[in-house]
Amino acid sequence: MFTTGQWTFAAIFFVCFVIAVYFAYGKDKAIHQRVFKGSYKVLIAFLLFIALLFVIKIATKH
């Protein structure tokens, strides 16, 4: 499905992308901690909502 060259390019691109994101957001880490304090609660609520939708889907399927 994919050639060796495509897999090599994807691997190199992924590594470079992760390094770039690490350095870009590493500089703003203190700002992010102050501005986005408590944002994990929104993530947890979103994941619980998605889980609830799956439970409803399974419950109504039977």
mmCIF file of N, CA, C and O in Angstrom:
data_model
loop_
_atom_site.group_PDB
_atom_site.id
_atom_site.type_symbol
_atom_site.label_atom_id
_atom_site.label_comp_id
_atom_site.label_asym_id
_atom_site.label_seq_id
_atom_site.Cartn_x
_atom_site.Cartn_y
_atom_site.Cartn_z
ATOM 1 N N MET A 1 0.833 -1.186 0.000
ATOM 2 C CA MET A 1 0.000 0.000 0.000
ATOM 3 C C MET A 1 0.879 1.252 0.000
ATOM 4 O O MET A 1 0.610 2.179 -0.744
ATOM 5 N N PHE A 2 1.871 1.317 0.855
ATOM 6 C CA PHE A 2 2.791 2.446 0.883
ATOM 7 C C PHE A 2 4.187 1.949 0.537
ATOM 8 O O PHE A 2 4.583 0.857 0.932
ATOM 9 N N THR A 3 4.937 2.785 -0.156
ATOM 10 C CA THR A 3 6.311 2.417 -0.480
ATOM 11 C C THR A 3 7.216 2.730 0.705
ATOM 12 O O THR A 3 6.835 3.440 1.641
ATOM 13 N N THR A 4 8.428 2.199 0.636
ATOM 14 C CA THR A 4 9.397 2.444 1.704
ATOM 15 C C THR A 4 9.716 3.929 1.810
ATOM 16 O O THR A 4 9.876 4.463 2.912
ATOM 17 N N GLY A 5 9.793 4.606 0.695
ATOM 18 C CA GLY A 5 10.073 6.040 0.699
ATOM 19 C C GLY A 5 8.975 6.847 1.385
ATOM 20 O O GLY A 5 9.255 7.820 2.098
ATOM 21 N N GLN A 6 7.732 6.438 1.169
ATOM 22 C CA GLN A 6 6.617 7.140 1.807
ATOM 23 C C GLN A 6 6.639 6.926 3.317
ATOM 24 O O GLN A 6 6.370 7.856 4.082
ATOM 25 N N TRP A 7 6.943 5.711 3.762
ATOM 26 C CA TRP A 7 7.034 5.442 5.199
ATOM 27 C C TRP A 7 8.186 6.235 5.824
ATOM 28 O O TRP A 7 8.061 6.764 6.931
ATOM 29 N N THR A 8 9.302 6.315 5.107
ATOM 30 C CA THR A 8 10.451 7.080 5.605
ATOM 31 C C THR A 8 10.089 8.549 5.720
ATOM 32 O O THR A 8 10.381 9.197 6.729
ATOM 33 N N PHE A 9 9.449 9.099 4.695
ATOM 34 C CA PHE A 9 9.040 10.497 4.740
ATOM 35 C C PHE A 9 8.070 10.749 5.894
ATOM 36 O O PHE A 9 8.209 11.738 6.613
ATOM 37 N N ALA A 10 7.113 9.861 6.073
ATOM 38 C CA ALA A 10 6.138 10.025 7.152
ATOM 39 C C ALA A 10 6.824 9.998 8.517
ATOM 40 O O ALA A 10 6.500 10.808 9.392
ATOM 41 N N ALA A 11 7.764 9.112 8.705
ATOM 42 C CA ALA A 11 8.471 9.022 9.982
ATOM 43 C C ALA A 11 9.296 10.274 10.247
ATOM 44 O O ALA A 11 9.256 10.835 11.354
ATOM 45 N N ILE A 12 10.026 10.739 9.250
ATOM 46 C CA ILE A 12 10.843 11.947 9.416
ATOM 47 C C ILE A 12 9.944 13.153 9.646
ATOM 48 O O ILE A 12 10.227 14.001 10.507
ATOM 49 N N PHE A 13 8.859 13.269 8.903
ATOM 50 C CA PHE A 13 7.934 14.380 9.083
ATOM 51 C C PHE A 13 7.350 14.380 10.483
ATOM 52 O O PHE A 13 7.271 15.422 11.134
ATOM 53 N N PHE A 14 6.941 13.209 10.980
ATOM 54 C CA PHE A 14 6.354 13.106 12.307
ATOM 55 C C PHE A 14 7.349 13.542 13.377
ATOM 56 O O PHE A 14 7.003 14.307 14.281
ATOM 57 N N VAL A 15 8.574 13.065 13.288
ATOM 58 C CA VAL A 15 9.597 13.424 14.277
ATOM 59 C C VAL A 15 9.860 14.923 14.249
ATOM 60 O O VAL A 15 9.902 15.584 15.297
ATOM 61 N N CYS A 16 10.017 15.498 13.070
ATOM 62 C CA CYS A 16 10.253 16.938 12.953
ATOM 63 C C CYS A 16 9.057 17.741 13.464
ATOM 64 O O CYS A 16 9.233 18.772 14.122
ATOM 65 N N PHE A 17 7.859 17.285 13.191
ATOM 66 C CA PHE A 17 6.655 17.978 13.648
ATOM 67 C C PHE A 17 6.571 17.975 15.168
ATOM 68 O O PHE A 17 6.279 19.002 15.784
ATOM 69 N N VAL A 18 6.843 16.838 15.786
ATOM 70 C CA VAL A 18 6.794 16.744 17.247
ATOM 71 C C VAL A 18 7.848 17.654 17.871
ATOM 72 O O VAL A 18 7.576 18.347 18.858
ATOM 73 N N ILE A 19 9.029 17.682 17.303
ATOM 74 C CA ILE A 19 10.088 18.561 17.830
ATOM 75 C C ILE A 19 9.679 20.019 17.694
ATOM 76 O O ILE A 19 9.860 20.816 18.623
ATOM 77 N N ALA A 20 9.126 20.400 16.551
ATOM 78 C CA ALA A 20 8.706 21.789 16.336
ATOM 79 C C ALA A 20 7.604 22.189 17.314
ATOM 80 O O ALA A 20 7.635 23.286 17.876
ATOM 81 N N VAL A 21 6.632 21.321 17.528
ATOM 82 C CA VAL A 21 5.546 21.618 18.458
ATOM 83 C C VAL A 21 6.084 21.722 19.882
ATOM 84 O O VAL A 21 5.686 22.610 20.639
ATOM 85 N N TYR A 22 6.999 20.848 20.243
ATOM 86 C CA TYR A 22 7.586 20.884 21.582
ATOM 87 C C TYR A 22 8.266 22.226 21.849
ATOM 88 O O TYR A 22 8.057 22.848 22.891
ATOM 89 N N PHE A 23 9.072 22.698 20.896
ATOM 90 C CA PHE A 23 9.763 23.969 21.093
ATOM 91 C C PHE A 23 8.807 25.156 21.023
ATOM 92 O O PHE A 23 8.949 26.120 21.766
ATOM 93 N N ALA A 24 7.824 25.097 20.150
ATOM 94 C CA ALA A 24 6.878 26.211 20.009
ATOM 95 C C ALA A 24 6.042 26.388 21.273
ATOM 96 O O ALA A 24 5.856 27.519 21.743
ATOM 97 N N TYR A 25 5.535 25.300 21.821
ATOM 98 C CA TYR A 25 4.691 25.401 23.003
ATOM 99 C C TYR A 25 5.496 25.407 24.295
ATOM 100 O O TYR A 25 4.996 25.807 25.331
ATOM 101 N N GLY A 26 6.736 24.943 24.247
ATOM 102 C CA GLY A 26 7.586 24.971 25.428
ATOM 103 C C GLY A 26 7.885 26.384 25.889
ATOM 104 O O GLY A 26 7.994 26.655 27.085
ATOM 105 N N LYS A 27 7.994 27.303 24.936
ATOM 106 C CA LYS A 27 8.269 28.702 25.274
ATOM 107 C C LYS A 27 7.085 29.347 25.993
ATOM 108 O O LYS A 27 7.266 30.227 26.819
ATOM 109 N N ASP A 28 5.890 28.923 25.668
ATOM 110 C CA ASP A 28 4.678 29.532 26.223
ATOM 111 C C ASP A 28 4.075 28.722 27.362
ATOM 112 O O ASP A 28 2.917 28.931 27.721
ATOM 113 N N LYS A 29 4.828 27.815 27.944
ATOM 114 C CA LYS A 29 4.275 26.906 28.947
ATOM 115 C C LYS A 29 3.707 27.657 30.152
ATOM 116 O O LYS A 29 2.610 27.343 30.623
ATOM 117 N N ALA A 30 4.416 28.660 30.629
ATOM 118 C CA ALA A 30 3.936 29.414 31.793
ATOM 119 C C ALA A 30 2.641 30.154 31.471
ATOM 120 O O ALA A 30 1.719 30.202 32.295
ATOM 121 N N ILE A 31 2.547 30.698 30.278
ATOM 122 C CA ILE A 31 1.333 31.420 29.865
ATOM 123 C C ILE A 31 0.168 30.453 29.756
ATOM 124 O O ILE A 31 -0.940 30.747 30.217
ATOM 125 N N HIS A 32 0.407 29.291 29.168
ATOM 126 C CA HIS A 32 -0.665 28.307 29.000
ATOM 127 C C HIS A 32 -1.194 27.825 30.349
ATOM 128 O O HIS A 32 -2.396 27.628 30.506
ATOM 129 N N GLN A 33 -0.305 27.621 31.312
ATOM 130 C CA GLN A 33 -0.750 27.158 32.626
ATOM 131 C C GLN A 33 -1.617 28.203 33.315
ATOM 132 O O GLN A 33 -2.548 27.865 34.040
ATOM 133 N N ARG A 34 -1.335 29.475 33.074
ATOM 134 C CA ARG A 34 -2.108 30.530 33.711
ATOM 135 C C ARG A 34 -3.443 30.755 32.991
ATOM 136 O O ARG A 34 -4.486 30.874 33.613
ATOM 137 N N VAL A 35 -3.407 30.782 31.680
ATOM 138 C CA VAL A 35 -4.596 31.105 30.899
ATOM 139 C C VAL A 35 -5.581 29.944 30.832
ATOM 140 O O VAL A 35 -6.788 30.142 30.923
ATOM 141 N N PHE A 36 -5.073 28.740 30.680
ATOM 142 C CA PHE A 36 -5.934 27.579 30.479
ATOM 143 C C PHE A 36 -6.079 26.738 31.735
ATOM 144 O O PHE A 36 -6.261 25.522 31.675
ATOM 145 N N LYS A 37 -6.039 27.362 32.900
ATOM 146 C CA LYS A 37 -6.174 26.640 34.156
ATOM 147 C C LYS A 37 -7.576 26.016 34.232
ATOM 148 O O LYS A 37 -8.576 26.668 33.999
ATOM 149 N N GLY A 38 -7.633 24.729 34.528
ATOM 150 C CA GLY A 38 -8.908 24.041 34.677
ATOM 151 C C GLY A 38 -9.513 23.555 33.372
ATOM 152 O O GLY A 38 -10.647 23.065 33.360
ATOM 153 N N SER A 39 -8.790 23.665 32.270
ATOM 154 C CA SER A 39 -9.358 23.236 30.987
ATOM 155 C C SER A 39 -9.507 21.720 30.913
ATOM 156 O O SER A 39 -10.271 21.208 30.086
ATOM 157 N N TYR A 40 -8.805 20.994 31.771
ATOM 158 C CA TYR A 40 -8.943 19.543 31.765
ATOM 159 C C TYR A 40 -10.359 19.123 32.157
ATOM 160 O O TYR A 40 -10.832 18.064 31.748
ATOM 161 N N LYS A 41 -11.054 19.962 32.910
ATOM 162 C CA LYS A 41 -12.432 19.642 33.300
ATOM 163 C C LYS A 41 -13.347 19.613 32.071
ATOM 164 O O LYS A 41 -14.248 18.778 31.975
ATOM 165 N N VAL A 42 -13.098 20.503 31.139
ATOM 166 C CA VAL A 42 -13.878 20.529 29.901
ATOM 167 C C VAL A 42 -13.606 19.267 29.095
ATOM 168 O O VAL A 42 -14.526 18.655 28.540
ATOM 169 N N LEU A 43 -12.350 18.853 29.044
ATOM 170 C CA LEU A 43 -11.993 17.629 28.327
ATOM 171 C C LEU A 43 -12.671 16.411 28.946
ATOM 172 O O LEU A 43 -13.221 15.564 28.234
ATOM 173 N N ILE A 44 -12.650 16.320 30.257
ATOM 174 C CA ILE A 44 -13.291 15.196 30.945
ATOM 175 C C ILE A 44 -14.794 15.193 30.682
ATOM 176 O O ILE A 44 -15.388 14.146 30.397
ATOM 177 N N ALA A 45 -15.417 16.358 30.740
ATOM 178 C CA ALA A 45 -16.860 16.451 30.476
ATOM 179 C C ALA A 45 -17.172 16.032 29.045
ATOM 180 O O ALA A 45 -18.154 15.315 28.797
ATOM 181 N N PHE A 46 -16.349 16.442 28.101
ATOM 182 C CA PHE A 46 -16.560 16.072 26.698
ATOM 183 C C PHE A 46 -16.447 14.560 26.518
ATOM 184 O O PHE A 46 -17.285 13.939 25.845
ATOM 185 N N LEU A 47 -15.426 13.949 27.111
ATOM 186 C CA LEU A 47 -15.251 12.502 26.991
ATOM 187 C C LEU A 47 -16.395 11.736 27.654
ATOM 188 O O LEU A 47 -16.851 10.716 27.126
ATOM 189 N N LEU A 48 -16.873 12.237 28.783
ATOM 190 C CA LEU A 48 -18.025 11.606 29.428
ATOM 191 C C LEU A 48 -19.277 11.715 28.569
ATOM 192 O O LEU A 48 -20.080 10.777 28.497
ATOM 193 N N PHE A 49 -19.446 12.846 27.907
ATOM 194 C CA PHE A 49 -20.592 13.027 27.016
ATOM 195 C C PHE A 49 -20.534 12.047 25.849
ATOM 196 O O PHE A 49 -21.547 11.430 25.498
ATOM 197 N N ILE A 50 -19.373 11.884 25.251
ATOM 198 C CA ILE A 50 -19.218 10.930 24.144
ATOM 199 C C ILE A 50 -19.495 9.511 24.645
ATOM 200 O O ILE A 50 -20.163 8.724 23.967
ATOM 201 N N ALA A 51 -18.991 9.172 25.836
ATOM 202 C CA ALA A 51 -19.250 7.848 26.408
ATOM 203 C C ALA A 51 -20.746 7.651 26.647
ATOM 204 O O ALA A 51 -21.287 6.569 26.390
ATOM 205 N N LEU A 52 -21.421 8.691 27.119
ATOM 206 C CA LEU A 52 -22.870 8.617 27.341
ATOM 207 C C LEU A 52 -23.611 8.365 26.023
ATOM 208 O O LEU A 52 -24.554 7.581 25.983
ATOM 209 N N LEU A 53 -23.171 9.006 24.962
ATOM 210 C CA LEU A 53 -23.802 8.773 23.658
ATOM 211 C C LEU A 53 -23.653 7.316 23.221
ATOM 212 O O LEU A 53 -24.595 6.720 22.688
ATOM 213 N N PHE A 54 -22.477 6.734 23.465
ATOM 214 C CA PHE A 54 -22.280 5.328 23.119
ATOM 215 C C PHE A 54 -23.158 4.423 23.969
ATOM 216 O O PHE A 54 -23.719 3.449 23.474
ATOM 217 N N VAL A 55 -23.297 4.742 25.244
ATOM 218 C CA VAL A 55 -24.153 3.935 26.121
ATOM 219 C C VAL A 55 -25.607 4.006 25.644
ATOM 220 O O VAL A 55 -26.300 2.991 25.599
ATOM 221 N N ILE A 56 -26.052 5.205 25.294
ATOM 222 C CA ILE A 56 -27.422 5.358 24.800
ATOM 223 C C ILE A 56 -27.624 4.583 23.508
ATOM 224 O O ILE A 56 -28.634 3.918 23.311
ATOM 225 N N LYS A 57 -26.622 4.640 22.632
ATOM 226 C CA LYS A 57 -26.710 3.909 21.358
ATOM 227 C C LYS A 57 -26.815 2.415 21.587
ATOM 228 O O LYS A 57 -27.638 1.738 20.977
ATOM 229 N N ILE A 58 -25.993 1.892 22.477
ATOM 230 C CA ILE A 58 -26.014 0.464 22.767
ATOM 231 C C ILE A 58 -27.312 0.068 23.456
ATOM 232 O O ILE A 58 -27.915 -0.980 23.161
ATOM 233 N N ALA A 59 -27.791 0.894 24.382
ATOM 234 C CA ALA A 59 -29.016 0.592 25.126
ATOM 235 C C ALA A 59 -30.246 0.593 24.221
ATOM 236 O O ALA A 59 -31.157 -0.223 24.409
ATOM 237 N N THR A 60 -30.296 1.470 23.262
ATOM 238 C CA THR A 60 -31.473 1.542 22.383
ATOM 239 C C THR A 60 -31.388 0.560 21.218
ATOM 240 O O THR A 60 -32.376 0.361 20.531
ATOM 241 N N LYS A 61 -30.232 -0.025 21.017
ATOM 242 C CA LYS A 61 -30.089 -0.957 19.920
ATOM 243 C C LYS A 61 -30.746 -2.297 20.217
ATOM 244 O O LYS A 61 -31.258 -2.954 19.330
ATOM 245 N N HIS A 62 -30.790 -2.689 21.463
ATOM 246 C CA HIS A 62 -31.353 -4.003 21.835
ATOM 247 C C HIS A 62 -32.833 -3.935 22.029
ATOM 248 O O HIS A 62 -33.496 -3.279 22.569
#
